[in-house]
Coordinates of C-alpha atoms in Angstrom, one line a residue:
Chain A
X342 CA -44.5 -30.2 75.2
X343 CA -46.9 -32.8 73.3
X344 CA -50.1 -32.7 73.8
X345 CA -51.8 -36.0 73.9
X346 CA -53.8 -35.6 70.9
X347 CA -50.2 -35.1 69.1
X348 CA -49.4 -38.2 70.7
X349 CA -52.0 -40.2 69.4
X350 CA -51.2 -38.1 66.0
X351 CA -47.1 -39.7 66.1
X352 CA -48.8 -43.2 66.6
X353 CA -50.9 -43.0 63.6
X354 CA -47.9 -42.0 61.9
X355 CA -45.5 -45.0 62.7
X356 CA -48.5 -47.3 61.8
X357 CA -48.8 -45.4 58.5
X358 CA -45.3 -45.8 57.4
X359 CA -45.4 -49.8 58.8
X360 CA -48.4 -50.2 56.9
X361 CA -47.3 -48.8 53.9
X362 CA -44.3 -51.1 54.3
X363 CA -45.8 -54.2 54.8
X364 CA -48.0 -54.0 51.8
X365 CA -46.0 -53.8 49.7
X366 CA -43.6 -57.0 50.8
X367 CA -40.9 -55.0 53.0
X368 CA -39.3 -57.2 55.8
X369 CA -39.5 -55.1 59.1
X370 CA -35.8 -55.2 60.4
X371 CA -35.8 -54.7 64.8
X372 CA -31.3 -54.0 64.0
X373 CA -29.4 -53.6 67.3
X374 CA -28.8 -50.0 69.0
X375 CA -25.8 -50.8 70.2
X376 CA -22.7 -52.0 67.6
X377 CA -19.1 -52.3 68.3
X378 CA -18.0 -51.2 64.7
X379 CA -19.6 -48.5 62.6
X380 CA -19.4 -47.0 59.3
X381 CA -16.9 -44.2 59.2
X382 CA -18.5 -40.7 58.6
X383 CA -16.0 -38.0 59.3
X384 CA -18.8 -35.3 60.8
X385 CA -20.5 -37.4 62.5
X386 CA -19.5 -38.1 66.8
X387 CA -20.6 -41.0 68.1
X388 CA -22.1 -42.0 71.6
X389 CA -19.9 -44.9 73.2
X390 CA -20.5 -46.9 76.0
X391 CA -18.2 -50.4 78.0
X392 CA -19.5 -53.5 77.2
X393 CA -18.7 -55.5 80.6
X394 CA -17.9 -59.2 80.8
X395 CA -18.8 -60.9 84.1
X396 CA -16.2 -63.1 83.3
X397 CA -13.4 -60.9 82.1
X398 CA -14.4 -57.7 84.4
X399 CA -11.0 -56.7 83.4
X400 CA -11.7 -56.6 79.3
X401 CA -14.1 -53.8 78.4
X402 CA -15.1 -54.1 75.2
X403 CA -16.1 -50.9 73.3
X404 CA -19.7 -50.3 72.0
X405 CA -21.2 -47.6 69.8
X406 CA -24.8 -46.3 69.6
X407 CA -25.8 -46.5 65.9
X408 CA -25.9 -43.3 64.2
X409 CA -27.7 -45.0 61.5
X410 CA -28.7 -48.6 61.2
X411 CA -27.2 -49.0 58.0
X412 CA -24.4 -51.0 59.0
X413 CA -26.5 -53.7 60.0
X414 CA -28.9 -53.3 57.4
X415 CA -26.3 -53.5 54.3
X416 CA -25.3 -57.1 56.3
X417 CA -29.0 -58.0 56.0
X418 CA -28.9 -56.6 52.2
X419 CA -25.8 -59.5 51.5
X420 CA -27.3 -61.9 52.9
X421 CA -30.1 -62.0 50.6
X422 CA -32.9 -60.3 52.6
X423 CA -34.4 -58.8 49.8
X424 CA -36.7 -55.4 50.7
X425 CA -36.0 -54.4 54.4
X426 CA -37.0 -51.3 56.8
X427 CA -36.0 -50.5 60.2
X428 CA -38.0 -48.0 62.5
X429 CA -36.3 -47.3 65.4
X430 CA -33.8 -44.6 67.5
X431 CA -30.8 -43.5 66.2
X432 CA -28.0 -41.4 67.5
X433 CA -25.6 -38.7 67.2
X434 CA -23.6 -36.9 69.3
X435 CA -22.3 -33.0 69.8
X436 CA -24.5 -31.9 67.2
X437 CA -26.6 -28.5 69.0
X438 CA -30.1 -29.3 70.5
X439 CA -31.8 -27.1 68.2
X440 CA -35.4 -26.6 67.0
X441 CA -35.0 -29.2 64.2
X442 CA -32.8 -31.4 65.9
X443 CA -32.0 -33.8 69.0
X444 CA -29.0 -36.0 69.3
X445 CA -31.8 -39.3 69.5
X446 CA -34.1 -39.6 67.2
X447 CA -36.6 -41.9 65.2
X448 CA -35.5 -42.7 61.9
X449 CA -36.9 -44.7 58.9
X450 CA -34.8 -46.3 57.0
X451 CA -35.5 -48.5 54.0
X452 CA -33.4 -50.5 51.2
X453 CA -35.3 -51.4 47.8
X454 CA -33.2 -54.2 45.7
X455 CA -32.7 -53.7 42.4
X456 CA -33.8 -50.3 42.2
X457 CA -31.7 -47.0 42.7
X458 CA -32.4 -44.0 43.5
X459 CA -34.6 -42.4 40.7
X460 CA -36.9 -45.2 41.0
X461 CA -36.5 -44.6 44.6
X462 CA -38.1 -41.1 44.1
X463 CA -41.2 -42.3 43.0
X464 CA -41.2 -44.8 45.9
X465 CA -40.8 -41.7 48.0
X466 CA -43.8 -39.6 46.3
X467 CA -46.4 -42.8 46.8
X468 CA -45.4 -42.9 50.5
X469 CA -45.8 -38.8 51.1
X470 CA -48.9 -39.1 49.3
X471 CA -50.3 -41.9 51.0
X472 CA -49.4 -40.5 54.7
X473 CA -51.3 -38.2 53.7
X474 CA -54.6 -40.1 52.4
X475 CA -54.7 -42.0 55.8
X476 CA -53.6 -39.1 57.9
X477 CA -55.3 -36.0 57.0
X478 CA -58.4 -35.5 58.5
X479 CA -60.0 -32.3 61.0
X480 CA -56.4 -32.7 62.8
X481 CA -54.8 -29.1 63.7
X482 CA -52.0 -28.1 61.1
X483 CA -54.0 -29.6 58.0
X484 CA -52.6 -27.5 55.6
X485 CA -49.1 -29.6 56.8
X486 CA -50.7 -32.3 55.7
X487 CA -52.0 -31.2 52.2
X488 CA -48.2 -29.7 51.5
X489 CA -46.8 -33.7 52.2
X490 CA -49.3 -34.8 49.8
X491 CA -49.1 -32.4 47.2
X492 CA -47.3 -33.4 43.9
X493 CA -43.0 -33.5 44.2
X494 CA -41.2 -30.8 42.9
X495 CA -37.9 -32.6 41.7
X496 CA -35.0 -30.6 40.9
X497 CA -30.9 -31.3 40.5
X498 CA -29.0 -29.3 43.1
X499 CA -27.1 -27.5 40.1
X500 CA -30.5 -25.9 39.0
X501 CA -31.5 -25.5 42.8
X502 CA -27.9 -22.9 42.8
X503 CA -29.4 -21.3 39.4
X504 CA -33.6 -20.6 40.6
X505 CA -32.9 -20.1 44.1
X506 CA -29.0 -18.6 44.5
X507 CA -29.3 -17.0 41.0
X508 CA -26.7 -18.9 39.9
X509 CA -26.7 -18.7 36.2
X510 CA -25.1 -22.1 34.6
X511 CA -23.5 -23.5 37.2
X512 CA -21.9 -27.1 36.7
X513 CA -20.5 -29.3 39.5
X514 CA -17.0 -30.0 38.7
X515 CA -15.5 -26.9 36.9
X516 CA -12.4 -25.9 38.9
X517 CA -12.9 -22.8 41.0
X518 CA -16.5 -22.8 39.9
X519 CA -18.0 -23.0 44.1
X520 CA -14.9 -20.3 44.6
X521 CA -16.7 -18.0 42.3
X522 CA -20.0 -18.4 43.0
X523 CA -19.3 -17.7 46.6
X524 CA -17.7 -14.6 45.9
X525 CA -20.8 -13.3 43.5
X526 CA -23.3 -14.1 46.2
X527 CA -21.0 -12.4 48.8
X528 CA -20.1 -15.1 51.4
X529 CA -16.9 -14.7 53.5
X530 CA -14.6 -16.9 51.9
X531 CA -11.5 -18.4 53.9
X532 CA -7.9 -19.4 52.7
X533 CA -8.7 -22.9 54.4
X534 CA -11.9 -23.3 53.0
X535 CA -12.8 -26.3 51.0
X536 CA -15.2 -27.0 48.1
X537 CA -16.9 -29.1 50.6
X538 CA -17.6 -26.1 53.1
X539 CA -18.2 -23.7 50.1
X540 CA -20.9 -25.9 48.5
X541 CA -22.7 -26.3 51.8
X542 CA -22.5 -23.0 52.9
X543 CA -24.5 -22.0 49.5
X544 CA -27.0 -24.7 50.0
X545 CA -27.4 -23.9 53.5
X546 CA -27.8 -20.0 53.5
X547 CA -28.8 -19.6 49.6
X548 CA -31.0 -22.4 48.5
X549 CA -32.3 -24.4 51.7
X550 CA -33.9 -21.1 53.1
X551 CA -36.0 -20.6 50.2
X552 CA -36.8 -24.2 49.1
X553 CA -41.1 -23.9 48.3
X554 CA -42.6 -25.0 51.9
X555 CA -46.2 -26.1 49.8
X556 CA -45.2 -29.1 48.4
X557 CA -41.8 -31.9 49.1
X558 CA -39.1 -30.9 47.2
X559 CA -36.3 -33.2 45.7
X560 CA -32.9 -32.0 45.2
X561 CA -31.2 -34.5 42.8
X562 CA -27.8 -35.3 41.7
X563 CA -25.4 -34.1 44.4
X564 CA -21.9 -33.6 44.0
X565 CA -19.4 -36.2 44.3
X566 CA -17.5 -33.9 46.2
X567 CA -19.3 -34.7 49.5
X568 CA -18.0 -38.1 49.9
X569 CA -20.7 -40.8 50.5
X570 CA -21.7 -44.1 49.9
X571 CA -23.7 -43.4 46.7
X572 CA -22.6 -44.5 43.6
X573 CA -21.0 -41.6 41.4
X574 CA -21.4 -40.5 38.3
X575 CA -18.8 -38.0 37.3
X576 CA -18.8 -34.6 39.3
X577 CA -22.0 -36.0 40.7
X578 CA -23.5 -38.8 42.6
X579 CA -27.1 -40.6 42.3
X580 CA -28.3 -39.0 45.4
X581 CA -31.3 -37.2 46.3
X582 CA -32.7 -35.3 49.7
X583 CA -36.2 -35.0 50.0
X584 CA -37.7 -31.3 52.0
X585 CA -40.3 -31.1 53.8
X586 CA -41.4 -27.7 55.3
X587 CA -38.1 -26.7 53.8
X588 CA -36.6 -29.5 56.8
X589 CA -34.2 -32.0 55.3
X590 CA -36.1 -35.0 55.4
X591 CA -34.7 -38.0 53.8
X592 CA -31.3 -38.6 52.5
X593 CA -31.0 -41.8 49.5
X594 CA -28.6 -43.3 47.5
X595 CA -27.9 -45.9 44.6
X596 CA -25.8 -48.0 47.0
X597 CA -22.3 -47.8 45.6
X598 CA -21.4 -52.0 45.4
X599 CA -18.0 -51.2 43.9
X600 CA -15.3 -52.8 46.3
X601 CA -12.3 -50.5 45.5
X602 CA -15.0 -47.6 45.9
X603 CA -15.7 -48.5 49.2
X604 CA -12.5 -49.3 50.2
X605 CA -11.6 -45.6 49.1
X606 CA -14.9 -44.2 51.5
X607 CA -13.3 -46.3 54.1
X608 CA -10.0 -44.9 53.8
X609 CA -11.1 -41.5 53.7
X610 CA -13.3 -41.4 56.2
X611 CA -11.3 -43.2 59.0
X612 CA -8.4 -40.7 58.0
X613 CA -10.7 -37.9 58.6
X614 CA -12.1 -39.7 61.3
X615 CA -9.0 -39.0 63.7
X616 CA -10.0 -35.7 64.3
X617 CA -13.6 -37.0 65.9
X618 CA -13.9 -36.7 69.7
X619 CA -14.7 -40.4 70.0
X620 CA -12.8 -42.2 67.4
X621 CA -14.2 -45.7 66.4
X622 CA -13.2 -48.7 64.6
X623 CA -14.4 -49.0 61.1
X624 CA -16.9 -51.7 59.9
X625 CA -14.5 -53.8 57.7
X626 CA -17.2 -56.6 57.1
X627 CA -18.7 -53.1 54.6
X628 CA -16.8 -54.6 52.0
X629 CA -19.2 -57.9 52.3
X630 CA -22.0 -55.7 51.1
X631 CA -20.0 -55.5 47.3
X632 CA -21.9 -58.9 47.1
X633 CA -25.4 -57.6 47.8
X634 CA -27.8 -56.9 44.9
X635 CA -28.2 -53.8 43.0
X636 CA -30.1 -51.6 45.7
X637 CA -30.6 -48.2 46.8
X638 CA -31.8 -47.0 50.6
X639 CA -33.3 -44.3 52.0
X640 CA -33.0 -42.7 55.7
X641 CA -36.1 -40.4 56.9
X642 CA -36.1 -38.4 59.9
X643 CA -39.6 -39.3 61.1
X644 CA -39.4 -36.7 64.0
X645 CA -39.6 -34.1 60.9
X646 CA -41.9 -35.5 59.1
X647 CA -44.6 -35.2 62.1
X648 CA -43.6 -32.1 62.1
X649 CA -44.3 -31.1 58.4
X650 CA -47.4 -33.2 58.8
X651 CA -48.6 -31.0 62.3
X652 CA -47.1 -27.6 60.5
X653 CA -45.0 -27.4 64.1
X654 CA -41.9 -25.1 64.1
X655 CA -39.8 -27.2 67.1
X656 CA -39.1 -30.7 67.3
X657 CA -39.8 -30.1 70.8
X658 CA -43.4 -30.2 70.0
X659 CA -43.2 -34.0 68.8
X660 CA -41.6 -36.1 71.0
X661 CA -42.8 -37.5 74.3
X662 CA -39.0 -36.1 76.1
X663 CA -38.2 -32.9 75.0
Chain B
X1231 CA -12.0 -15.1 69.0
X1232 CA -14.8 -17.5 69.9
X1233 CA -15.9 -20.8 68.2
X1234 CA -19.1 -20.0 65.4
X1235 CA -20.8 -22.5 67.3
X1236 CA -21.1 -21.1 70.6
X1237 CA -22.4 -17.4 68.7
X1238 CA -26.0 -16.7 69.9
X1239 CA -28.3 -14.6 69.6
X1240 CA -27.5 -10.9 71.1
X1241 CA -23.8 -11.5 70.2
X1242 CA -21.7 -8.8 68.3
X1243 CA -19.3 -9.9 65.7
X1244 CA -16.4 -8.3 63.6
X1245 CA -17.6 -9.8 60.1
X1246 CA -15.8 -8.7 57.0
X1247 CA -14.3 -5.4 59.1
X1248 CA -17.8 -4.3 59.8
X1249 CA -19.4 -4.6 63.3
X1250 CA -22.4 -6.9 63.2
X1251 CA -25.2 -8.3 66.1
X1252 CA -26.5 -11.5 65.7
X1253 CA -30.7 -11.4 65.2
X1254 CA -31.2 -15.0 64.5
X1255 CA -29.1 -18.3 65.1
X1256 CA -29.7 -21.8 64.0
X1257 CA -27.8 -24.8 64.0
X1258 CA -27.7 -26.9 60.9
X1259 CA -26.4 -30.2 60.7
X1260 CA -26.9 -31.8 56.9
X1261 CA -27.1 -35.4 56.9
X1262 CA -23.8 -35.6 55.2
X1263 CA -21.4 -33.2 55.8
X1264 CA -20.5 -30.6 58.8
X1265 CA -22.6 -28.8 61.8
X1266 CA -22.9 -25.6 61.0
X1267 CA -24.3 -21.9 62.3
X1268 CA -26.8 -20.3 60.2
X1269 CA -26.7 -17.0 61.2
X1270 CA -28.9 -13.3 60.1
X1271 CA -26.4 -10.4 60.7
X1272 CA -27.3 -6.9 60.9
X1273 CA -24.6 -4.1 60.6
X1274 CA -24.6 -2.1 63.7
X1275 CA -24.1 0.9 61.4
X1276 CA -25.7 0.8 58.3
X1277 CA -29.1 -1.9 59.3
X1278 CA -28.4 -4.3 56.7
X1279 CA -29.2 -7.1 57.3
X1280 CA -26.7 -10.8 56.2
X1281 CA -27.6 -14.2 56.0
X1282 CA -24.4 -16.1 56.7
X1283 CA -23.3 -19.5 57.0
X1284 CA -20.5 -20.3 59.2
X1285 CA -18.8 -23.6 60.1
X1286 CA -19.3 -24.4 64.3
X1287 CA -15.6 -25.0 64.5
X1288 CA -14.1 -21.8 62.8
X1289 CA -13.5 -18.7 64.7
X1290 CA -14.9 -15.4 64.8
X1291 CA -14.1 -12.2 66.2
X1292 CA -16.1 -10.4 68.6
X1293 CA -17.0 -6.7 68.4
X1294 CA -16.6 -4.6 71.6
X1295 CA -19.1 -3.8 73.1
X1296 CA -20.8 -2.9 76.4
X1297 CA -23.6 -2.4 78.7
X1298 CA -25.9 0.7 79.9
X1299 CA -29.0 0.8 82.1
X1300 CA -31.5 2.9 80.8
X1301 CA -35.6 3.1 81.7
X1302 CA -38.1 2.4 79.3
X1303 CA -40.2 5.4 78.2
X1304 CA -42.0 4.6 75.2
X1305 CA -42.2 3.6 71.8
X1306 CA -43.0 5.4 68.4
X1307 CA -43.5 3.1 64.8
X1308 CA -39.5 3.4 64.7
X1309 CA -37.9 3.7 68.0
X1310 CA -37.6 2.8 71.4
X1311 CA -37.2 5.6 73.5
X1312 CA -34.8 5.2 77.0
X1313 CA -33.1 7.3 79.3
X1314 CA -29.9 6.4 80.6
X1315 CA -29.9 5.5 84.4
X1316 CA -27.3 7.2 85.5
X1317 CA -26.7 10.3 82.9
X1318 CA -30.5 10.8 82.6
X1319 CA -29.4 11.3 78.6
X1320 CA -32.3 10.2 76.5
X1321 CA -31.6 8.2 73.3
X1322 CA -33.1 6.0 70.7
X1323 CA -33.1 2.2 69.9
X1324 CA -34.1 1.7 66.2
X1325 CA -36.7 -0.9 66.3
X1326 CA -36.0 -2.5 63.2
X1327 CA -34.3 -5.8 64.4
X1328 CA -35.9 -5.6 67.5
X1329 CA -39.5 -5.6 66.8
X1330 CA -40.2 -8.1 69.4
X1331 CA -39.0 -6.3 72.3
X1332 CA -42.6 -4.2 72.3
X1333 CA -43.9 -7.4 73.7
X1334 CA -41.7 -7.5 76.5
X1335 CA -41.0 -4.2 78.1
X1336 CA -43.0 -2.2 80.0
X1337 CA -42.5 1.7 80.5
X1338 CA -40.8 2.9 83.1
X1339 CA -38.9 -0.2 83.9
X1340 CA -35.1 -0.6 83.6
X1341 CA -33.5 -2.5 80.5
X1342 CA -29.9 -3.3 79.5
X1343 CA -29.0 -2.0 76.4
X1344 CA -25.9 -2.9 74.7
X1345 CA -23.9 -0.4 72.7
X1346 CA -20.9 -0.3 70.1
X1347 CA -19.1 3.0 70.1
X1348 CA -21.9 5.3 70.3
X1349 CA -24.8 3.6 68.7
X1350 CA -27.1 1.2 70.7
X1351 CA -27.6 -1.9 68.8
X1352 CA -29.3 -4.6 71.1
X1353 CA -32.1 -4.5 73.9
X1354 CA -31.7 -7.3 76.5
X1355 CA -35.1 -8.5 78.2
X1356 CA -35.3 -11.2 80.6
X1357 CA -35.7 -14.4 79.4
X1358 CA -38.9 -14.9 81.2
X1359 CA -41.1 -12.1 82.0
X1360 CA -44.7 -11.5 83.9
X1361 CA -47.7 -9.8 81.9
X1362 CA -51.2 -9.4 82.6
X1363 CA -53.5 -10.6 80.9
X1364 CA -56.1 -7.9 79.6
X1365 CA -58.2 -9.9 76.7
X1366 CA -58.9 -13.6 77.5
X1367 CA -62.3 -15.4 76.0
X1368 CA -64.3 -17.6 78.7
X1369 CA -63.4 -21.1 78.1
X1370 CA -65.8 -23.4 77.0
X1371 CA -67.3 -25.3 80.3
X1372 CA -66.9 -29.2 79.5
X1373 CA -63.9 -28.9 77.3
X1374 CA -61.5 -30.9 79.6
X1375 CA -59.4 -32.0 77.1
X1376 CA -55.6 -32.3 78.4
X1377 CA -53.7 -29.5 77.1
X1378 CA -56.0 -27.8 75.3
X1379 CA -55.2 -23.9 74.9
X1380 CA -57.1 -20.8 73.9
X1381 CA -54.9 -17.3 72.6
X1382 CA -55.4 -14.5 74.9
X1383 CA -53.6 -10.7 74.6
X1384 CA -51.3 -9.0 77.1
X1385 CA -51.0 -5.9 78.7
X1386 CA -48.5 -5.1 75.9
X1387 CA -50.3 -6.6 73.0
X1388 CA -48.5 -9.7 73.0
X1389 CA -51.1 -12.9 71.9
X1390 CA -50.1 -15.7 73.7
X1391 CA -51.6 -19.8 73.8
X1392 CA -52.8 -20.3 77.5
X1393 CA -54.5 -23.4 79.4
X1394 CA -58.3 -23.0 79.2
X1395 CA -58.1 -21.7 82.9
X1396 CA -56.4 -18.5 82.9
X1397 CA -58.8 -15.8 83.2
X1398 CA -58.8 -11.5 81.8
X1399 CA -56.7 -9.9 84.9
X1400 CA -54.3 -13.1 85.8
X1401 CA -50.9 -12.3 85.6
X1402 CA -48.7 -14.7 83.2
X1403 CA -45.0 -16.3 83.1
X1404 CA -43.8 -15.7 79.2
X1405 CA -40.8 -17.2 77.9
X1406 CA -39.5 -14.2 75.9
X1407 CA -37.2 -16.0 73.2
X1408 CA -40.5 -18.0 71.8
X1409 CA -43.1 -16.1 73.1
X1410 CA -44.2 -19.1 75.0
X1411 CA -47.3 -19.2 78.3
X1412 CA -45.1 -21.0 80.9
X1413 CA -47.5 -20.3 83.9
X1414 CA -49.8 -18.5 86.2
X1415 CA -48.5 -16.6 88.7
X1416 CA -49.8 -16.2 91.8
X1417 CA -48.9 -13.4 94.5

């Protein structure tokens, strides 16, 4: 349960990211919840609810909680908006109530034009260090604090496989090359397994478990073979996560602007998409965004980062609902 | 066959042809990509212990296992000692893997232990349990903050965050998955 000085704690810490924000010229965007298309991600279930009509009772209309604002922020983004962030709830749906996760919950998300995502990075560093300059004080957990100020550790995910799953030389793209590094660390390995799975099956029980917990970490350079909206570069993409506590934090991309690219993500993910719970149509007006400017945007789960700021082990310990 | 996402914790699985109880159980969803179980293992036989990774849709076989009663005698720095309820056979429970049950048992009461083929492999304690409190610090009169919490120790050495007004002698709710206060009780 949260205690009322933690309370007080989570205000100071939406203020924080406002503030930081603001100064620096960001437009605060207040996106709607509700949206009655949504980008396509095949893992992710949506909420859905009946939009009724007093005047055609008879023609529900289908509406989506956002998983993500993004699909109204990349509108914004076209239409010449410039630097925008959104605060606000976000959700998604049969994923487990767990320690580190509920399926509504506060994210940040900002778009910087012209910029992508390494220049994003530093972006990232000035905000985690400033959070920290207006937030620590005699507040319990300090050392939290300290470890989201302290100075990035910045890292591809291909050298994250070599320190921390020992690894040696591995390179994204060399056929067979996540088969066999399964087998070397030992992982169960089935016939229908993809190099999707395989790859986050390594992260997940080989590299995200031992990620330093004294400082943020950013792992760099994913592969391309987790399809996403960031722009790729070969048997990689320009994408970064930023951990916190060893939580996944933030997620960012150079915003792929390439209409037969997103076309493609479209596609694919609506294919995959027929095998969700709660299919939904996908956002077709996506393709507007080819005409945005060169941007890159960054989602942070600001229920974790109290968290890593407060040193707390369960989300419960954040929010006002548990 | 059950689903990887509905393992938990206490749960035997047949992993790789070897017979394995789950001793830790997280859900992970990445930002991109599928939920998934992030599970430690440890071999039933040998002790080791796995860290595996495992899809929440795929399946997974579960070992066969089953229930005895047994009391509670004591403990040594490896084992748990227990006497079967009904055969009055003593046996015992390596600790390892089960460290925390010390907190939660008391000797002389009656536990369920779950066993594959001969070897006993998992404790079950209730999730909540009562304990009295033996150390506990005065609390500081005028401190009337809301919420504010002081440790105190158990009757079994457990250390436990309280509200400022439980006293040495009261006798406790604990939750014991997290090792949580939940309240007073009063008889």
């Amino acid at each position: 349960m949260l205690s009322v000085e933690v309370a007080r704690f989570r205000a100071r810490v939406l203020s924080a990211l406002r503030a930081f924000f603001d100064e620096r010229g960001y437009l605060e965007v207040d996106t709607p919840v509700l949206a009655a298309e949504l980008i396509p991600e095949a893992h992710i279930e949506v909420f859905a609810t009946e939009l009724i009509d007093p005047q055609e009772p008879e023609a529900g209309a289908e509406r989506y909680l956002v998983p993500s604002p993004e699909v109204w922020m990349k509108r914004l983004l076209a239409r010449g908006y410039g630097n925008i962030y959104c605060l606000g709830k976000v959700f998604r749906n049969s994923e487990s109530r767990s320690r580190m996760h509920r399926p509504e919950f506060t994210m940040l998300e900002w778009y910087t034009v012209e910029a992508d995502a390494y220049s994003q990075e530093a972006l990232a560093g000035e905000l985690l260090a400033c959070l920290c300059d207006r937030l620590c004080g005699p507040v319990p957990g300090a050392e939290g604090c300290r470890a989201v100020g302290a100075p990035v550790e910045r890292l591809t995910v291909a050298e994250s496989f070599a320190r921390y799953a020992r690894i040696e030389g591995f390179r994204f793209g060399e056929p067979g090359g996540l088969r066999r590094a399964a087998a070397q660390l030992g992982l169960r390995v089935g016939p229908q397994e993809t190099d999707e799975d395989l790859f986050q099956r390594i992260l997940l029980t080989h590299v995200e478990p031992r990620l330093p917990t004294d400082r943020p970490v950013i792992l760099a350079d994913y592969p391309s073979l987790v399809p996403t909206l960031a722009r790729v570069r070969g048997a990689t993409c320009e994408r970064w996560e930023l951990y916190l506590a060893g939580m996944e934090i933030a997620n960012c991309y150079t915003e792929e602007r390439d209409p037969a690219r997103l076309t493609e993500f479209l596609t694919h993910e609506s294919e995959r998409k027929r095998d969700a719970r709660v299919p939904h149509p996908p956002a077709e007006s996506l393709l507007e965004f080819a005409a945005a400017p060169e941007c890159s945007g960054v989602a942070l789960g600001v229920d974790r980062l109290v968290m890593a700021l407060l040193s707390l082990r369960d989300i419960a310990g954040v929010i006002h609902f548990p | 066959m059950i689903k990887a996402g509905q393992i938990s914790k206490g749960h035997c699985l047949m992993w790789k042809d070897e017979p394995y109880l789950v001793a830790d159980r997280e859900f992970v969803n990445p930002g991109k990509g599928a939920a998934f179980v992030r599970v430690k293992l440890k071999n039933i036989r040998t002790g080791r212990v796995l860290q595996e990774t495992i899809r929440t849709n795929d399946s997974v076989e579960e070992a066969d296992v089953f229930d005895r009663d047994a009391q509670y005698l004591y403990a040594d720095d490896a084992h748990y000692y227990f006497m079967d309820a009904e055969t009055y056979d003593q046996f015992a429970v390596p600790r390892e893997g089960l460290e925390d049950r010390v907190y939660y048992m008391k000797e002389g009461d009656t536990y369920r232990i779950t066993m594959w083929e001969t070897n006993p492999i998992d404790v079950i304690v209730p999730l909540k349990t009562v304990l009295e409190v033996t150390e506990a610090e005065e609390a500081i009169r005028g401190d009337t903050v809301t919420g504010a919490t002081k440790p105190v120790k158990t009757e079994t050495g457990l250390e436990v965050k309280v509200p400022l007004f439980i006293k040495r002698g009261d006798r406790i709710l604990v939750n014991t998955e997290s090792g949580e206060y939940v309240e007073r009780v009063n008889e």
